[in-house]
Amino acid sequence: MSLSLSLSPVSHKEKMSSTTKKKHVERELCEDFSLPGEHQSIVRVVRPRGNNLHQVVTADGEEFLASMPLKFRKHVWIKRGDFVVTEPIPEGNKVRAEIVRILMKDQIHYIMQNNKWPSGFVEHSDEEKESAILDSLERFKMTKASESDTESDDDLLMENTNRQMVYVEESDSGDSDDDENLNDDIK
């Protein structure tokens, strides 16, 4: 009697747990300091469009949709203004590229040092830095003003839309005279 076992090949990725996959993706994001390839381009995320699609813009101002690959989904989140490396999808009409890599600050600096950063984003990034500095100065001034004026603290609070608003009128000293008049009428 012969016994034959057939072992189906199982790929390494099928054996990995989700935590292990996440660690590999995070390591790839943080440690990959390679320059974009010949067919790859650096784009800026304009807005998410749903279903793991993101509207991106090139340094020339051309906007199109890029898809987020499975390895990044539920492990990495990108927001407006982030820079990503994409590869074109030749058969794509609406979705014309796939995100290959998400660029972090250190990787952006590395690409800039090697003069591979698109010139259209250089001017924009300087404007973003200036506006961020101005915004932080404005917030600093606002906090200093709120420390000196305690009444303005209520104005800075966000409105909670989960609760009904109840408006209470504040009573003046004139209302206490009305209470005394009521007490006189009762006597």
C-alpha atoms as a PDB file:
ATOM      1  CA  MET A   1       0.000   0.000   0.000  1.00  0.00           C
ATOM      2  CA  SER A   2       1.508   3.291  -1.002  1.00  0.00           C
ATOM      3  CA  LEU A   3       0.606   6.494   0.673  1.00  0.00           C
ATOM      4  CA  SER A   4       0.956   9.642  -1.331  1.00  0.00           C
ATOM      5  CA  LEU A   5       0.662  13.024   0.180  1.00  0.00           C
ATOM      6  CA  SER A   6       0.097  16.036  -1.913  1.00  0.00           C
ATOM      7  CA  LEU A   7       1.083  19.231  -0.270  1.00  0.00           C
ATOM      8  CA  SER A   8      -0.295  22.301  -1.881  1.00  0.00           C
ATOM      9  CA  PRO A   9       2.130  25.171  -1.983  1.00  0.00           C
ATOM     10  CA  VAL A  10       1.139  27.844   0.494  1.00  0.00           C
ATOM     11  CA  SER A  11       2.592  31.257  -0.005  1.00  0.00           C
ATOM     12  CA  HIS A  12       4.382  33.038   2.797  1.00  0.00           C
ATOM     13  CA  LYS A  13       1.788  35.821   2.849  1.00  0.00           C
ATOM     14  CA  GLU A  14      -1.087  33.433   3.567  1.00  0.00           C
ATOM     15  CA  LYS A  15       0.623  32.232   6.741  1.00  0.00           C
ATOM     16  CA  MET A  16       1.164  35.721   8.146  1.00  0.00           C
ATOM     17  CA  SER A  17      -1.189  37.076  10.732  1.00  0.00           C
ATOM     18  CA  SER A  18      -2.646  40.534  10.280  1.00  0.00           C
ATOM     19  CA  THR A  19      -0.309  41.893  12.964  1.00  0.00           C
ATOM     20  CA  THR A  20       2.724  40.506  11.136  1.00  0.00           C
ATOM     21  CA  LYS A  21       1.496  41.992   7.851  1.00  0.00           C
ATOM     22  CA  LYS A  22       1.042  45.341   9.551  1.00  0.00           C
ATOM     23  CA  LYS A  23       4.605  45.225  10.920  1.00  0.00           C
ATOM     24  CA  HIS A  24       5.999  44.465   7.460  1.00  0.00           C
ATOM     25  CA  VAL A  25       4.026  47.304   5.883  1.00  0.00           C
ATOM     26  CA  GLU A  26       5.122  49.751   8.599  1.00  0.00           C
ATOM     27  CA  ARG A  27       8.764  48.688   8.210  1.00  0.00           C
ATOM     28  CA  GLU A  28       8.521  49.099   4.439  1.00  0.00           C
ATOM     29  CA  LEU A  29       7.020  52.581   4.848  1.00  0.00           C
ATOM     30  CA  CYS A  30       9.628  53.815   7.308  1.00  0.00           C
ATOM     31  CA  GLU A  31      12.781  52.170   5.948  1.00  0.00           C
ATOM     32  CA  ASP A  32      12.325  52.367   2.161  1.00  0.00           C
ATOM     33  CA  PHE A  33      14.462  55.302   1.003  1.00  0.00           C
ATOM     34  CA  SER A  34      14.485  54.495  -2.699  1.00  0.00           C
ATOM     35  CA  LEU A  35      13.989  57.050  -5.438  1.00  0.00           C
ATOM     36  CA  PRO A  36      10.927  56.798  -7.702  1.00  0.00           C
ATOM     37  CA  GLY A  37      11.426  54.551 -10.726  1.00  0.00           C
ATOM     38  CA  GLU A  38      11.232  55.467 -14.394  1.00  0.00           C
ATOM     39  CA  HIS A  39       7.473  54.882 -14.710  1.00  0.00           C
ATOM     40  CA  GLN A  40       6.617  56.116 -11.217  1.00  0.00           C
ATOM     41  CA  SER A  41       5.538  59.619 -10.330  1.00  0.00           C
ATOM     42  CA  ILE A  42       5.179  61.641  -7.140  1.00  0.00           C
ATOM     43  CA  VAL A  43       1.697  63.073  -6.610  1.00  0.00           C
ATOM     44  CA  ARG A  44      -0.141  64.893  -3.804  1.00  0.00           C
ATOM     45  CA  VAL A  45      -3.409  63.560  -2.363  1.00  0.00           C
ATOM     46  CA  VAL A  46      -6.238  66.043  -2.902  1.00  0.00           C
ATOM     47  CA  ARG A  47      -9.129  64.167  -1.262  1.00  0.00           C
ATOM     48  CA  PRO A  48     -10.394  60.649  -0.580  1.00  0.00           C
ATOM     49  CA  ARG A  49     -13.124  59.490  -2.967  1.00  0.00           C
ATOM     50  CA  GLY A  50     -14.241  56.282  -1.224  1.00  0.00           C
ATOM     51  CA  ASN A  51     -13.673  52.593  -1.977  1.00  0.00           C
ATOM     52  CA  ASN A  52      -9.930  53.042  -1.391  1.00  0.00           C
ATOM     53  CA  LEU A  53      -9.701  55.585  -4.200  1.00  0.00           C
ATOM     54  CA  HIS A  54      -7.964  58.924  -3.774  1.00  0.00           C
ATOM     55  CA  GLN A  55      -8.026  61.954  -6.008  1.00  0.00           C
ATOM     56  CA  VAL A  56      -4.446  63.046  -6.615  1.00  0.00           C
ATOM     57  CA  VAL A  57      -2.759  65.900  -8.450  1.00  0.00           C
ATOM     58  CA  THR A  58       0.578  65.886 -10.263  1.00  0.00           C
ATOM     59  CA  ALA A  59       3.135  68.684 -10.082  1.00  0.00           C
ATOM     60  CA  ASP A  60       1.761  69.873 -13.463  1.00  0.00           C
ATOM     61  CA  GLY A  61      -1.755  70.238 -12.007  1.00  0.00           C
ATOM     62  CA  GLU A  62      -3.308  67.167 -13.668  1.00  0.00           C
ATOM     63  CA  GLU A  63      -5.895  65.477 -11.406  1.00  0.00           C
ATOM     64  CA  PHE A  64      -6.919  61.807 -11.549  1.00  0.00           C
ATOM     65  CA  LEU A  65      -7.886  58.894  -9.299  1.00  0.00           C
ATOM     66  CA  ALA A  66      -5.373  56.507  -7.734  1.00  0.00           C
ATOM     67  CA  SER A  67      -6.236  53.237  -6.003  1.00  0.00           C
ATOM     68  CA  MET A  68      -4.875  52.073  -2.657  1.00  0.00           C
ATOM     69  CA  PRO A  69      -3.457  48.524  -2.888  1.00  0.00           C
ATOM     70  CA  LEU A  70      -4.577  45.772  -0.506  1.00  0.00           C
ATOM     71  CA  LYS A  71      -1.341  45.791   1.492  1.00  0.00           C
ATOM     72  CA  PHE A  72      -2.009  49.359   2.675  1.00  0.00           C
ATOM     73  CA  ARG A  73      -5.730  49.044   3.392  1.00  0.00           C
ATOM     74  CA  LYS A  74      -6.636  49.061   7.106  1.00  0.00           C
ATOM     75  CA  HIS A  75      -2.929  49.416   7.956  1.00  0.00           C
ATOM     76  CA  VAL A  76      -2.025  52.882   6.692  1.00  0.00           C
ATOM     77  CA  TRP A  77      -4.153  55.976   6.395  1.00  0.00           C
ATOM     78  CA  ILE A  78      -3.397  58.937   4.201  1.00  0.00           C
ATOM     79  CA  LYS A  79      -4.875  62.392   4.408  1.00  0.00           C
ATOM     80  CA  ARG A  80      -5.180  65.471   2.229  1.00  0.00           C
ATOM     81  CA  GLY A  81      -1.833  66.951   1.350  1.00  0.00           C
ATOM     82  CA  ASP A  82       0.181  63.736   1.773  1.00  0.00           C
ATOM     83  CA  PHE A  83       2.571  62.782  -1.008  1.00  0.00           C
ATOM     84  CA  VAL A  84       2.556  59.317  -2.575  1.00  0.00           C
ATOM     85  CA  VAL A  85       4.416  57.508  -5.340  1.00  0.00           C
ATOM     86  CA  THR A  86       2.163  56.049  -8.026  1.00  0.00           C
ATOM     87  CA  GLU A  87       2.527  53.756 -11.016  1.00  0.00           C
ATOM     88  CA  PRO A  88       0.238  54.239 -14.008  1.00  0.00           C
ATOM     89  CA  ILE A  89      -2.440  51.677 -14.811  1.00  0.00           C
ATOM     90  CA  PRO A  90      -2.466  51.362 -18.618  1.00  0.00           C
ATOM     91  CA  GLU A  91      -6.048  50.106 -18.920  1.00  0.00           C
ATOM     92  CA  GLY A  92      -7.474  52.611 -16.464  1.00  0.00           C
ATOM     93  CA  ASN A  93      -9.970  55.218 -17.637  1.00  0.00           C
ATOM     94  CA  LYS A  94     -11.087  56.817 -14.380  1.00  0.00           C
ATOM     95  CA  VAL A  95      -8.573  55.164 -12.069  1.00  0.00           C
ATOM     96  CA  ARG A  96      -5.307  55.887 -13.834  1.00  0.00           C
ATOM     97  CA  ALA A  97      -2.717  54.943 -11.188  1.00  0.00           C
ATOM     98  CA  GLU A  98      -2.017  52.728  -8.214  1.00  0.00           C
ATOM     99  CA  ILE A  99      -0.306  53.933  -5.040  1.00  0.00           C
ATOM    100  CA  VAL A 100       3.036  52.167  -4.663  1.00  0.00           C
ATOM    101  CA  ARG A 101       4.472  54.002  -1.689  1.00  0.00           C
ATOM    102  CA  ILE A 102       3.385  56.607   0.848  1.00  0.00           C
ATOM    103  CA  LEU A 103       6.078  59.208   1.454  1.00  0.00           C
ATOM    104  CA  MET A 104       7.001  60.293   4.971  1.00  0.00           C
ATOM    105  CA  LYS A 105       8.922  63.477   5.899  1.00  0.00           C
ATOM    106  CA  ASP A 106      12.345  61.798   5.925  1.00  0.00           C
ATOM    107  CA  GLN A 107      11.731  60.170   2.548  1.00  0.00           C
ATOM    108  CA  ILE A 108      10.629  63.508   1.070  1.00  0.00           C
ATOM    109  CA  HIS A 109      13.841  65.134   2.346  1.00  0.00           C
ATOM    110  CA  TYR A 110      15.891  62.267   0.843  1.00  0.00           C
ATOM    111  CA  ILE A 111      14.218  62.713  -2.555  1.00  0.00           C
ATOM    112  CA  MET A 112      14.771  66.497  -2.377  1.00  0.00           C
ATOM    113  CA  GLN A 113      18.454  66.009  -1.560  1.00  0.00           C
ATOM    114  CA  ASN A 114      18.828  63.831  -4.679  1.00  0.00           C
ATOM    115  CA  ASN A 115      17.082  66.499  -6.824  1.00  0.00           C
ATOM    116  CA  LYS A 116      14.276  64.132  -7.851  1.00  0.00           C
ATOM    117  CA  TRP A 117      11.452  66.140  -6.203  1.00  0.00           C
ATOM    118  CA  PRO A 118       9.013  67.647  -8.738  1.00  0.00           C
ATOM    119  CA  SER A 119       9.518  71.398  -9.058  1.00  0.00           C
ATOM    120  CA  GLY A 120       5.752  72.040  -8.956  1.00  0.00           C
ATOM    121  CA  PHE A 121       5.596  70.771  -5.385  1.00  0.00           C
ATOM    122  CA  VAL A 122       8.649  72.694  -4.154  1.00  0.00           C
ATOM    123  CA  GLU A 123       6.908  76.075  -4.400  1.00  0.00           C
ATOM    124  CA  HIS A 124       3.711  74.656  -2.920  1.00  0.00           C
ATOM    125  CA  SER A 125       5.468  73.065   0.054  1.00  0.00           C
ATOM    126  CA  ASP A 126       7.122  76.406   0.920  1.00  0.00           C
ATOM    127  CA  GLU A 127       3.712  78.104   0.852  1.00  0.00           C
ATOM    128  CA  GLU A 128       2.281  75.360   3.075  1.00  0.00           C
ATOM    129  CA  LYS A 129       5.109  75.846   5.594  1.00  0.00           C
ATOM    130  CA  GLU A 130       4.512  79.602   5.683  1.00  0.00           C
ATOM    131  CA  SER A 131       0.751  79.193   6.111  1.00  0.00           C
ATOM    132  CA  ALA A 132       1.303  76.617   8.873  1.00  0.00           C
ATOM    133  CA  ILE A 133       3.615  79.035  10.697  1.00  0.00           C
ATOM    134  CA  LEU A 134       1.086  81.861  10.337  1.00  0.00           C
ATOM    135  CA  ASP A 135      -1.721  79.590  11.570  1.00  0.00           C
ATOM    136  CA  SER A 136       0.292  78.555  14.620  1.00  0.00           C
ATOM    137  CA  LEU A 137       1.105  82.207  15.398  1.00  0.00           C
ATOM    138  CA  GLU A 138      -2.578  83.091  15.094  1.00  0.00           C
ATOM    139  CA  ARG A 139      -3.530  80.225  17.443  1.00  0.00           C
ATOM    140  CA  PHE A 140      -0.845  81.369  19.895  1.00  0.00           C
ATOM    141  CA  LYS A 141      -2.216  84.920  19.847  1.00  0.00           C
ATOM    142  CA  MET A 142      -5.731  83.572  20.300  1.00  0.00           C
ATOM    143  CA  THR A 143      -4.737  81.506  23.347  1.00  0.00           C
ATOM    144  CA  LYS A 144      -2.968  84.495  24.907  1.00  0.00           C
ATOM    145  CA  ALA A 145      -6.072  86.601  24.383  1.00  0.00           C
ATOM    146  CA  SER A 146      -8.314  83.911  25.866  1.00  0.00           C
ATOM    147  CA  GLU A 147      -6.137  83.672  28.966  1.00  0.00           C
ATOM    148  CA  SER A 148      -6.696  87.362  29.645  1.00  0.00           C
ATOM    149  CA  ASP A 149     -10.388  87.293  28.810  1.00  0.00           C
ATOM    150  CA  THR A 150     -12.308  84.453  30.462  1.00  0.00           C
ATOM    151  CA  GLU A 151     -15.579  85.220  28.660  1.00  0.00           C
ATOM    152  CA  SER A 152     -14.080  84.304  25.281  1.00  0.00           C
ATOM    153  CA  ASP A 153     -13.490  80.679  26.430  1.00  0.00           C
ATOM    154  CA  ASP A 154     -17.142  79.859  25.748  1.00  0.00           C
ATOM    155  CA  ASP A 155     -16.833  81.219  22.210  1.00  0.00           C
ATOM    156  CA  LEU A 156     -13.978  78.803  21.378  1.00  0.00           C
ATOM    157  CA  LEU A 157     -15.937  75.695  22.379  1.00  0.00           C
ATOM    158  CA  MET A 158     -17.422  73.642  19.573  1.00  0.00           C
ATOM    159  CA  GLU A 159     -21.163  73.151  19.500  1.00  0.00           C
ATOM    160  CA  ASN A 160     -22.277  69.629  20.454  1.00  0.00           C
ATOM    161  CA  THR A 161     -24.849  68.645  17.836  1.00  0.00           C
ATOM    162  CA  ASN A 162     -25.861  65.548  19.822  1.00  0.00           C
ATOM    163  CA  ARG A 163     -27.575  67.628  22.501  1.00  0.00           C
ATOM    164  CA  GLN A 164     -30.491  70.000  22.293  1.00  0.00           C
ATOM    165  CA  MET A 165     -29.540  73.585  22.872  1.00  0.00           C
ATOM    166  CA  VAL A 166     -31.189  75.166  25.916  1.00  0.00           C
ATOM    167  CA  TYR A 167     -30.971  78.916  26.095  1.00  0.00           C
ATOM    168  CA  VAL A 168     -31.171  80.482  29.543  1.00  0.00           C
ATOM    169  CA  GLU A 169     -31.507  84.200  29.833  1.00  0.00           C
ATOM    170  CA  GLU A 170     -29.347  85.760  32.477  1.00  0.00           C
ATOM    171  CA  SER A 171     -31.238  87.835  34.999  1.00  0.00           C
ATOM    172  CA  ASP A 172     -30.183  91.357  35.842  1.00  0.00           C
ATOM    173  CA  SER A 173     -30.523  93.188  39.140  1.00  0.00           C
ATOM    174  CA  GLY A 174     -33.829  94.573  37.806  1.00  0.00           C
ATOM    175  CA  ASP A 175     -35.383  91.108  38.122  1.00  0.00           C
ATOM    176  CA  SER A 176     -34.767  91.086  41.872  1.00  0.00           C
ATOM    177  CA  ASP A 177     -36.952  94.236  42.146  1.00  0.00           C
ATOM    178  CA  ASP A 178     -39.754  92.307  40.451  1.00  0.00           C
ATOM    179  CA  ASP A 179     -39.396  89.545  43.048  1.00  0.00           C
ATOM    180  CA  GLU A 180     -39.714  92.107  45.844  1.00  0.00           C
ATOM    181  CA  ASN A 181     -42.833  93.550  44.210  1.00  0.00           C
ATOM    182  CA  LEU A 182     -44.344  90.075  44.115  1.00  0.00           C
ATOM    183  CA  ASN A 183     -43.566  89.598  47.819  1.00  0.00           C
ATOM    184  CA  ASP A 184     -45.242  92.957  48.616  1.00  0.00           C
ATOM    185  CA  ASP A 185     -48.357  91.902  46.679  1.00  0.00           C
ATOM    186  CA  ILE A 186     -48.589  88.660  48.654  1.00  0.00           C
ATOM    187  CA  LYS A 187     -48.448  90.449  52.055  1.00  0.00           C
END
